[in-house]
CSV table of C-alpha atoms in Angstrom, one decimal:
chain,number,residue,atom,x,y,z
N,230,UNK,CA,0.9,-16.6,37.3
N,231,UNK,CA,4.1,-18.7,38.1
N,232,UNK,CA,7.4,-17.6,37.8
N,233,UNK,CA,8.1,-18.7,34.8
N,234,UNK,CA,5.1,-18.0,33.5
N,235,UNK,CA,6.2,-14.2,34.3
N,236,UNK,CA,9.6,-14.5,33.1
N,237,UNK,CA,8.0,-15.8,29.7
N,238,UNK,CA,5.5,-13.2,29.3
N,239,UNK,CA,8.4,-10.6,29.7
N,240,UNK,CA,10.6,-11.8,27.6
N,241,UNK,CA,7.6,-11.5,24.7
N,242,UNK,CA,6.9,-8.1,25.5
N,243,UNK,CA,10.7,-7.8,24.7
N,244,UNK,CA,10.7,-9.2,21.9
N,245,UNK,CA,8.1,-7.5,20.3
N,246,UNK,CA,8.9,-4.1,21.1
N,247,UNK,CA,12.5,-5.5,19.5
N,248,UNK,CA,10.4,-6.7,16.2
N,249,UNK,CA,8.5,-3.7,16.1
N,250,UNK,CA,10.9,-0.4,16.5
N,251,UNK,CA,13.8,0.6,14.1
N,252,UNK,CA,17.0,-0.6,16.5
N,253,UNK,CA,19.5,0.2,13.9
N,254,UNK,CA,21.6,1.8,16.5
N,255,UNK,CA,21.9,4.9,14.1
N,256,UNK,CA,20.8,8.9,14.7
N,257,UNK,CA,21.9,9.0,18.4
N,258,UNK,CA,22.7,12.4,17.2
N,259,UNK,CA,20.7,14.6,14.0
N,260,UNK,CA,22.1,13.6,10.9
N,261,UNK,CA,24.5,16.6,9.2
N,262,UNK,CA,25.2,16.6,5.3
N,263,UNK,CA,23.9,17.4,1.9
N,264,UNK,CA,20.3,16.7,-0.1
N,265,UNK,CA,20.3,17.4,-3.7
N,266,UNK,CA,16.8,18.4,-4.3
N,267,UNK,CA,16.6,22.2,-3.8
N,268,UNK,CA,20.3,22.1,-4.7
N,269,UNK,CA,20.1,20.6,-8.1
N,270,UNK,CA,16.4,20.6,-9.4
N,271,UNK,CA,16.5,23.3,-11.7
N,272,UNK,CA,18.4,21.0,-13.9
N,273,UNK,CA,15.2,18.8,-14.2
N,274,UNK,CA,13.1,19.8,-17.4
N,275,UNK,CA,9.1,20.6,-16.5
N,276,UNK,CA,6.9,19.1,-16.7
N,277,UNK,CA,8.4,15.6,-17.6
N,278,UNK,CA,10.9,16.1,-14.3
N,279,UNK,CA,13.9,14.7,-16.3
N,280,UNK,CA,17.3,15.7,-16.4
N,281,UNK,CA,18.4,18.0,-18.8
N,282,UNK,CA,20.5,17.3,-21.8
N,283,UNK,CA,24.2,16.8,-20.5
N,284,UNK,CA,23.4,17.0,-17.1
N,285,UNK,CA,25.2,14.1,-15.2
N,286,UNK,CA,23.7,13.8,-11.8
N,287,UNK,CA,26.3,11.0,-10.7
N,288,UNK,CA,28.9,13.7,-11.7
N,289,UNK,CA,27.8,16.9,-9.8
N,290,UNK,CA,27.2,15.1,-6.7
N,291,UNK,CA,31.1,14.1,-7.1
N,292,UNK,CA,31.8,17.6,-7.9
N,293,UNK,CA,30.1,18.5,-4.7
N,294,UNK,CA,30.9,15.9,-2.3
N,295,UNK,CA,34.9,16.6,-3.3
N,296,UNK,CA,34.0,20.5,-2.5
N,297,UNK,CA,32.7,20.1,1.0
N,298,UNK,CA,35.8,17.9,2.2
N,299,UNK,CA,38.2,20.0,0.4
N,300,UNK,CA,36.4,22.7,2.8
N,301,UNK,CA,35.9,21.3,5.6
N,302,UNK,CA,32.7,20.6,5.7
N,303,UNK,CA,33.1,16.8,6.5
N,304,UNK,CA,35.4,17.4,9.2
N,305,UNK,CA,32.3,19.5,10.7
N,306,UNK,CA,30.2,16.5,11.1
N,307,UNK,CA,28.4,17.0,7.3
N,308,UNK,CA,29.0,13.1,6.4
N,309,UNK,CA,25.9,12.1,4.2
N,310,UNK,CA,25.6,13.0,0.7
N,311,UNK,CA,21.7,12.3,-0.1
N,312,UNK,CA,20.5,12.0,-3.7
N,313,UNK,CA,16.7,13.3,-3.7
N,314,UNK,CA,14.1,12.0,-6.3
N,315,UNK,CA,14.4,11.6,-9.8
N,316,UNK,CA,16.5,8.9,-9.9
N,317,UNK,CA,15.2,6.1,-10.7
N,318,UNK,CA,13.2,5.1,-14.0
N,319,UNK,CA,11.1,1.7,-13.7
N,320,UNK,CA,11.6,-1.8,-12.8
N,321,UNK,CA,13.0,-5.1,-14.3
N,322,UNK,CA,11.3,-8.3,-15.1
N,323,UNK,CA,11.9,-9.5,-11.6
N,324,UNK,CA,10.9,-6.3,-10.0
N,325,UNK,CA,14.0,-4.8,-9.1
N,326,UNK,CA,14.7,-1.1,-9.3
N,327,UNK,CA,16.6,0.6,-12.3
N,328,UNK,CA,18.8,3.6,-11.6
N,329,UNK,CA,18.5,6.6,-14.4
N,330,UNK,CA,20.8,5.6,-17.2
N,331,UNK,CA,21.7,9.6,-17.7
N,332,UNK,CA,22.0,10.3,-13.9
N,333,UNK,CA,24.3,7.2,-13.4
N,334,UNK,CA,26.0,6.0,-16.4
N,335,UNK,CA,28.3,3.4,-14.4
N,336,UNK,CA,25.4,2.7,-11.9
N,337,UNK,CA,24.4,3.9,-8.6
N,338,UNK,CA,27.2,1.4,-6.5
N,339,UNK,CA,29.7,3.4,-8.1
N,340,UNK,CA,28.9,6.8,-6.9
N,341,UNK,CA,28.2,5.1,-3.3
N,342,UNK,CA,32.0,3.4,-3.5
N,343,UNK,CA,33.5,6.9,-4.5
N,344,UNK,CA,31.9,8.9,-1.8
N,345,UNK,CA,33.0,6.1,0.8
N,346,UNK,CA,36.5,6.1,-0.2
N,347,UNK,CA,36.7,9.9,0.5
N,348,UNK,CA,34.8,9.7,3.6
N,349,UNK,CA,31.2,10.5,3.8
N,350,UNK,CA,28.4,8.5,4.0
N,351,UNK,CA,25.5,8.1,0.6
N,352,UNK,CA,21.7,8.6,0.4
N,353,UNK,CA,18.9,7.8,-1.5
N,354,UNK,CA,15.3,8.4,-2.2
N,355,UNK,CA,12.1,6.7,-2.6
N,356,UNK,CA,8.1,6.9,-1.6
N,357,UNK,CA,5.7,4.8,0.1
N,358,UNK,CA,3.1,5.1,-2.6
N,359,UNK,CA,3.4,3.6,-6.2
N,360,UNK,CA,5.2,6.9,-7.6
N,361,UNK,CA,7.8,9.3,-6.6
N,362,UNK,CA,6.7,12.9,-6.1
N,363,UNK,CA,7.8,14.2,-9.2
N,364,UNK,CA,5.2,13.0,-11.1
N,365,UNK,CA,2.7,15.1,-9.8
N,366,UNK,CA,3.8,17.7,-12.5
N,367,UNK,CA,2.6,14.9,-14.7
N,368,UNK,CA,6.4,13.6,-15.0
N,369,UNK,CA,8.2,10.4,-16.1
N,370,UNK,CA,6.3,7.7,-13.4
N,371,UNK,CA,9.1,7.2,-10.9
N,372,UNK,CA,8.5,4.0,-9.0
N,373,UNK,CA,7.6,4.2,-5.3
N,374,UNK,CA,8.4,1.4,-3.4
N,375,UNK,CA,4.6,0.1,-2.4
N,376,UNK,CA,4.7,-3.6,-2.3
N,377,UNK,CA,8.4,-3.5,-3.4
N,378,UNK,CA,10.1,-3.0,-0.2
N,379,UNK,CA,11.8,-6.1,0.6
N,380,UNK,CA,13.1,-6.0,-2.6
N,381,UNK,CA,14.1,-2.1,-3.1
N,382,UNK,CA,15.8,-2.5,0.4
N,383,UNK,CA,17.9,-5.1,-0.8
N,384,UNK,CA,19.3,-3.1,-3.7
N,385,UNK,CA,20.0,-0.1,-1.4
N,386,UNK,CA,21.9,-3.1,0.7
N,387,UNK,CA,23.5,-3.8,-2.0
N,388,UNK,CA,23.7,-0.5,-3.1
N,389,UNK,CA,25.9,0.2,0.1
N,390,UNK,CA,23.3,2.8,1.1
N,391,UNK,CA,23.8,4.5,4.3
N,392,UNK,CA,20.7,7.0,4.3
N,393,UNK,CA,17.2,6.6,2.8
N,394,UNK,CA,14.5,9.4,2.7
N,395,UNK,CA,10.8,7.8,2.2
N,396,UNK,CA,8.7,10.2,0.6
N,397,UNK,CA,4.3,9.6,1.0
N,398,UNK,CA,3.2,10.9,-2.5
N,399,UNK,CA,0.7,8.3,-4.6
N,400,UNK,CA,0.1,6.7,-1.0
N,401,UNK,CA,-4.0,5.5,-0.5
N,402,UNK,CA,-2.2,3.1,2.4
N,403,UNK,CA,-1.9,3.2,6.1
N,404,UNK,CA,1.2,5.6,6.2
N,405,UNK,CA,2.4,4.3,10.0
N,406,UNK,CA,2.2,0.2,8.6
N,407,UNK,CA,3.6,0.9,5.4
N,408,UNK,CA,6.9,2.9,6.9
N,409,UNK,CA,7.0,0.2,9.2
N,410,UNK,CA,7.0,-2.6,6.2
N,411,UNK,CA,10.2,-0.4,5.2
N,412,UNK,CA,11.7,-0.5,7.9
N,413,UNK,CA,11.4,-4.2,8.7
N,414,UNK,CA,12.3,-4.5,5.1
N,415,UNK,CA,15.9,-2.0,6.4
N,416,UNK,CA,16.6,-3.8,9.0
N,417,UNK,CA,16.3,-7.5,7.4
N,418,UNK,CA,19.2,-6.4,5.1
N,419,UNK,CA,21.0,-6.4,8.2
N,420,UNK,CA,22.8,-3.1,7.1
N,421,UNK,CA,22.3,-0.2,9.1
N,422,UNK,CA,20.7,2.5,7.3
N,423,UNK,CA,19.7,5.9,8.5
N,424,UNK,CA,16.0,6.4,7.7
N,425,UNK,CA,13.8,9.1,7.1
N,426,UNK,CA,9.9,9.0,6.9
N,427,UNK,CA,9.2,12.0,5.4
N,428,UNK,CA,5.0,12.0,5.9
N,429,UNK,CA,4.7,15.8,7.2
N,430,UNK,CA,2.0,14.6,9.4
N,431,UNK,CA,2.8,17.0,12.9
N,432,UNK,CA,1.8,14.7,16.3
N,433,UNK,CA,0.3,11.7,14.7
N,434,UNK,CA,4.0,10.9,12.9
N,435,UNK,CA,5.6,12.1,16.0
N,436,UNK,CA,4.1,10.1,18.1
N,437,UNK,CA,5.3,7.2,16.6
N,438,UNK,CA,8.3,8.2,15.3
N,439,UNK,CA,11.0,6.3,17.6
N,440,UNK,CA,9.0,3.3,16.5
N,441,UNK,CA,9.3,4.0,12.7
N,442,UNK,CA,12.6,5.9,12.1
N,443,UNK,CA,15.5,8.3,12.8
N,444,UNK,CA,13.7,11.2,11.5
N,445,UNK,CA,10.1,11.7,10.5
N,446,UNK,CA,8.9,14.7,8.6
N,447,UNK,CA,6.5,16.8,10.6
N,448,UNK,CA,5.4,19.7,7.9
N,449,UNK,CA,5.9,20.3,4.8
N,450,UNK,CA,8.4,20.9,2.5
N,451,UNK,CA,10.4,24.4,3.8
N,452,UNK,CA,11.8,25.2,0.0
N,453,UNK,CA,9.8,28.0,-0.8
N,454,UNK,CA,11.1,30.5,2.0
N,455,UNK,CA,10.8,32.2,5.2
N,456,UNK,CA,6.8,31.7,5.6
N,457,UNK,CA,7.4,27.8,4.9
N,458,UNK,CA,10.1,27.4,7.8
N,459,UNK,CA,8.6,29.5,9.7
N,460,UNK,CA,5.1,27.3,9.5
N,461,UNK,CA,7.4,24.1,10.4
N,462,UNK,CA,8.8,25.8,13.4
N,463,UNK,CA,5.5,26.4,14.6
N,464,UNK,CA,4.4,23.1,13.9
N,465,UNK,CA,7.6,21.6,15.5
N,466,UNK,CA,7.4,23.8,19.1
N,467,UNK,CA,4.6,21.3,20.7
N,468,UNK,CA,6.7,18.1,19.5
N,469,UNK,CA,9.4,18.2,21.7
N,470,UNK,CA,8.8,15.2,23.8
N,471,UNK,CA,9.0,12.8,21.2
N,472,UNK,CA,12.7,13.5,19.9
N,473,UNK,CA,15.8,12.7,21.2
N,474,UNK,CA,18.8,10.2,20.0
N,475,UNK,CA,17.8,7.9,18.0
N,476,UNK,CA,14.9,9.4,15.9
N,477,UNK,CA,14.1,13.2,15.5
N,478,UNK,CA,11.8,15.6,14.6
N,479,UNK,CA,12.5,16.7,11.5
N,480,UNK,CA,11.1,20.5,9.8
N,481,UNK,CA,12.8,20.2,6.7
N,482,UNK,CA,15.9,21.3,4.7
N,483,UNK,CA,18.3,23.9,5.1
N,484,UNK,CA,18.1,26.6,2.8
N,485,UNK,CA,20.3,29.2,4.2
N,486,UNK,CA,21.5,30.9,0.9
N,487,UNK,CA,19.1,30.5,-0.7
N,488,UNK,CA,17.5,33.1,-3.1
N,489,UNK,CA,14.3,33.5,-1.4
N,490,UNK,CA,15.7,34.4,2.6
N,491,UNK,CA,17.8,37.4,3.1
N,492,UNK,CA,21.4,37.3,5.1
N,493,UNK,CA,19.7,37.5,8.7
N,494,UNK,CA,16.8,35.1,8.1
N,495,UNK,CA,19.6,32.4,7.1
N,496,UNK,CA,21.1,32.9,9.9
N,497,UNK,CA,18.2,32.6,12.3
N,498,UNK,CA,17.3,29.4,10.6
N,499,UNK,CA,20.4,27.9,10.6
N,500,UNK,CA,20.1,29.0,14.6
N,501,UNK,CA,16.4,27.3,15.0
N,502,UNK,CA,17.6,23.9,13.8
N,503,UNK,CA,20.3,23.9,15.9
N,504,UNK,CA,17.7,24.6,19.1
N,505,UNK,CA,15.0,22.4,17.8
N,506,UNK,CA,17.5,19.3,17.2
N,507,UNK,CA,16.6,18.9,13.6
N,508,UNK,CA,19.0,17.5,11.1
N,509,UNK,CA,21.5,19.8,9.5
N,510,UNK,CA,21.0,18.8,5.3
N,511,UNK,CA,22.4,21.4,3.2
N,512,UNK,CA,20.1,21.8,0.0
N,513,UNK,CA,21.5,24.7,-1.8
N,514,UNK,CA,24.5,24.2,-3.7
N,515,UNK,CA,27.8,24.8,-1.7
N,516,UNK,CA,29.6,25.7,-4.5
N,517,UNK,CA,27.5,28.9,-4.8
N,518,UNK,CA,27.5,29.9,-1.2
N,519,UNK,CA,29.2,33.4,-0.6
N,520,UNK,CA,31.4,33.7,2.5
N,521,UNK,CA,28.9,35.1,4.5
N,522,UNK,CA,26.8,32.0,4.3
N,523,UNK,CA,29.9,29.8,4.4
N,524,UNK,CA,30.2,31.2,7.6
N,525,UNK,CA,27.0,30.3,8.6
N,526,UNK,CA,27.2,26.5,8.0
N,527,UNK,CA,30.8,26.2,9.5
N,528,UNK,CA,29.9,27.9,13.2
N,529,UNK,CA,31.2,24.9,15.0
N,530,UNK,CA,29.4,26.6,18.3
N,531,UNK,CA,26.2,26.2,17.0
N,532,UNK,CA,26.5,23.0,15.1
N,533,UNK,CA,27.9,21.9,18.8
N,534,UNK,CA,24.2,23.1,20.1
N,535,UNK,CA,22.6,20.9,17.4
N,536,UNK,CA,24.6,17.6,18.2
N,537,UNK,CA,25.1,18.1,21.7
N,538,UNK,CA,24.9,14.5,23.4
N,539,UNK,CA,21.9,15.4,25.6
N,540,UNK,CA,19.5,15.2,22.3
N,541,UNK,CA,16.8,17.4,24.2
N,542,UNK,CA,14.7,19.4,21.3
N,543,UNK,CA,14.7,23.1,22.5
N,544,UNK,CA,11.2,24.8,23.5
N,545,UNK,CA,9.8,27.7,23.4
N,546,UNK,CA,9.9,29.8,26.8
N,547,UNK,CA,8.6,33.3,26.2
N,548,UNK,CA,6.1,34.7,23.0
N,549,UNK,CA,5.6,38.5,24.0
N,550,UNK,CA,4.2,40.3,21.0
N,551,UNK,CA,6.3,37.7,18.3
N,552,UNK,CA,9.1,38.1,20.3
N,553,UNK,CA,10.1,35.1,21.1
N,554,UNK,CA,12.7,33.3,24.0
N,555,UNK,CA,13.5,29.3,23.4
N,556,UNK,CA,15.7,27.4,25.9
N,557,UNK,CA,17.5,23.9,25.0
N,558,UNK,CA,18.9,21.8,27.7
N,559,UNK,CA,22.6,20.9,27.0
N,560,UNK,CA,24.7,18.1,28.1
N,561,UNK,CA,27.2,21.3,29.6
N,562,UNK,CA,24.3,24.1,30.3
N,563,UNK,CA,22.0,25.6,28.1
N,564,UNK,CA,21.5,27.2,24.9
N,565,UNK,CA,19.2,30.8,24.5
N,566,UNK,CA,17.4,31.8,21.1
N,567,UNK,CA,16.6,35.1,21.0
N,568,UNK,CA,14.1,35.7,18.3
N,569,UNK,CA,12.3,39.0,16.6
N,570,UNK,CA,9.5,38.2,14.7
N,571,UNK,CA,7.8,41.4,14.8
N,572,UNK,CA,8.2,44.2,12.0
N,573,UNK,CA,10.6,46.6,14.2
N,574,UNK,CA,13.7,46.0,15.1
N,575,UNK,CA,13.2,45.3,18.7
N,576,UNK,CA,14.6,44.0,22.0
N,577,UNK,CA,13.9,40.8,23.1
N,578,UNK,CA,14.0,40.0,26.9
N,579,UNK,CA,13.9,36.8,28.7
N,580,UNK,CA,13.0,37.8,32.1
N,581,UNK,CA,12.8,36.2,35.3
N,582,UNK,CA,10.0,33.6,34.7
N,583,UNK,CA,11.4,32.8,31.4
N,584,UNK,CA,15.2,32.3,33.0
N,585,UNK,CA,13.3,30.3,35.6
N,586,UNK,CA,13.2,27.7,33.1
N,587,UNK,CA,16.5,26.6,33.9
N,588,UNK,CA,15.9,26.2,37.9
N,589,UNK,CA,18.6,28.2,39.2
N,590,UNK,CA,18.9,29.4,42.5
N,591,UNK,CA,17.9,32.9,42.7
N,592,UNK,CA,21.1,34.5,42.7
N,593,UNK,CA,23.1,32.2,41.0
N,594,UNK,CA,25.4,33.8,38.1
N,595,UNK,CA,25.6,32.2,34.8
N,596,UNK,CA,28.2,32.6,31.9
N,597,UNK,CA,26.7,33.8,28.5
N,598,UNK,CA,28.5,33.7,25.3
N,599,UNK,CA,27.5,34.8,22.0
N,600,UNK,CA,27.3,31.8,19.5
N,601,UNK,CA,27.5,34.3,16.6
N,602,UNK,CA,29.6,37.4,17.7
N,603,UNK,CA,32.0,34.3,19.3
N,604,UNK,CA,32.4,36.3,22.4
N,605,UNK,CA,32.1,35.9,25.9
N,606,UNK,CA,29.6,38.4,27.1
N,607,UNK,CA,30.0,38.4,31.1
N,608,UNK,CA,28.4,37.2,34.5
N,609,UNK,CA,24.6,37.4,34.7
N,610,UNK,CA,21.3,36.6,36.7
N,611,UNK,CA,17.9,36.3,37.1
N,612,UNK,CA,17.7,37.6,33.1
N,613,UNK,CA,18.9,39.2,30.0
N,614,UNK,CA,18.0,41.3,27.3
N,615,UNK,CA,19.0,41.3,23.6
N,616,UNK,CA,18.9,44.2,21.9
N,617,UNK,CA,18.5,45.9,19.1
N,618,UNK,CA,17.6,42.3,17.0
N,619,UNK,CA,16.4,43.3,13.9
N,620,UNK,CA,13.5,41.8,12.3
N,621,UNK,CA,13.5,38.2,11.3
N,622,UNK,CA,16.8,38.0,13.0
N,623,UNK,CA,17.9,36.3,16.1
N,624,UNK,CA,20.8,36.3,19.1
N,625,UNK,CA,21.8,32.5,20.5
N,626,UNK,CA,23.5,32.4,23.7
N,627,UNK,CA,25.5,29.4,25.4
N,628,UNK,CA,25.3,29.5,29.0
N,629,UNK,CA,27.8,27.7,31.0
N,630,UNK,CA,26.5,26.6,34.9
């Protein structure tokens, strides 16, 4: 082959890894903010999934966005406000999308221009398939997007969307090509927008993830409690390699406050999304947190571990009897969850083969500090202990080199 020959080839292999990835220049770190769905779905009425009388979706999301900057929440990094399903009701003559007269009564661009003037960043939903989810309870037929998605990506353009969650319910299609006709479909609006290809489909979305999106859904949804997130932690440990800035692996929605997990278990969740580089989207309502779980959500040291520059996903270093040690890389050192998933309260030890997993010389002494306590807890090396975690609870450590 001649030289230019060889330059020519190149330069179309370049270009088509160009044409087919996301390059939206968006998600170098998780995305942080708010999804509606767990927050606000018991005002939809069963089993037609509409909202109920009075209930003004455009409205509460106001309510709630104004709430979390008066705060502070926005000034911790929690910039997207993300509208889940149920929000959109058919589809004019020409095909274009039409927002829920009762959720927006002065239409969708005005919510988006109120929450941009006070600073954070909107959302919005839809699904590969011909219907949203909803209507599996046999619900108003939501449109999907399915052989709309030029044109549904130019309304959320238009929109000023800055987020959009792709659901796969009332899919029969290729789910890698027809997230990839979205996303050509994003990035011809030539407006960046953050997106989400929520498929739960493990390794085989993983694997192709960077290609198709920010974040990609690899279980399912975490809403109904501890056994949910902890099944999407377990599906997320072997997924590591395939996250990092730019697109992430994503095991769901925070819940910490929620009804259904108990103080300690929202705190350990709150720490495993931090370790496992997932996206920080508050789904309960904030206005109904307590101060303990306030508390939670606003540790700026472990929202630090979760957006720390590196963008390595933690892994899992040690499983002794459901007692478990993960490690995450850090741009500054490392970060240590401690976990106790067994029935007693127990100690949980990383010991020397486990610390080996930061290659430290064999006397070298690390600085640990407590991410929760907030306190610096001394010189140490070759190991540590926590103990006395309680069950379903957890101790995250910073260690400085």
């Amino acid at each position: 082959m001649t030289r230019i020959g060889l330059v020519i080839l190149l330069l179309v292999i370049v270009l088509t890894v160009a044409i087919n990835c996301l390059d939206n220049g968006l998600g170098k770190t998780p995305a942080m903010g708010f999804n509606s769905w767990y927050a606000l779905h018991s005002h939809l009425t069963y089993p037609n999934y509409t909202w109920e009388k009075g209930f003004v979706l455009d409205q509460e999301i106001r309510n709630i966005a104004m709430w979390m900057k008066t705060n502070g929440f926005l000034d911790l990094g929690y910039e997207y406000i993300n509208l889940d399903d149920c929000i959109m009701v058919g589809r004019d003559a020409n095909g274009k999308l039409i927002p829920d007269p009762q959720a927006f009564p002065n239409g969708v661009k005005s919510l988006a221009d109120y929450l941009h003037s006070i600073g954070f960043k909107f959302g919005v939903y839809t699904d590969r398939g011909i219907y949203t989810c909803s209507c599996y309870a046999g619900g108003l037929k939501r449109p999907g997007s399915f052989g709309f998605e030029k044109k549904d990506a130019e309304s959320y353009a238009e929109w000023t969307v800055d987020y959009l969650k792709e659901d796969s319910c009332f899919a029969s299609g290729n789910a890698i090509d027809e997230y990839a006709t979205m996303r050509d479909a994003l990035n011809a609006t030539g407006r960046p927008i953050y997106f989400s290809a929520c498929w739960g489909a493990g390794k085989t979305i993983a694997e192709v993830g960077k290609t198709l999106a920010n974040e990609w859904r690899i279980g399912p949804d975490d809403g109904s409690g501890w056994g949910a997130i902890l099944q999407n932690i377990n599906i997320d440990k072997d997924l590591w390699p395939y996250s990092g800035p730019g697109g992430w692996n994503d095991p769901g929605l925070l819940i910490a406050g929620d009804s259904s997990l108990n103080l300690t278990q929202s705190k350990t969740h709150f720490s495993f999304w931090a370790i496992l580089a997932s996206k920080l989207l508050i789904s309960v309502d904030p206005r109904k947190m307590t101060p303990d779980v306030i508390e939670i959500y606003t540790n700026k040291e472990v929202i630090a571990v979760d957006q720390d520059k590196l963008g390595k996903q933690g892994r899992l270093w040690s499983n002794s009897t459901n007692k478990q040690v993960w490690g995450r890389e850090l741009s500054d050192g490392w970060s240590l969850l401690f976990y106790n998933g067994s029935p007693e309260v127990s100690d949980v030890v990383c010991d020397y083969s486990c610390w080996g997993n930061m290659n430290l010389q064999p006397e070298q002494l690390v600085e640990l500090r407590d991410l929760w306590l907030h306190q610096d807890l001394g010189k140490f090396k070759g190991g540590y202990t926590a103990r006395g975690v309680a069950p379903t609870g957890s101790v995250m450590l910073k260690i400085s080199l």
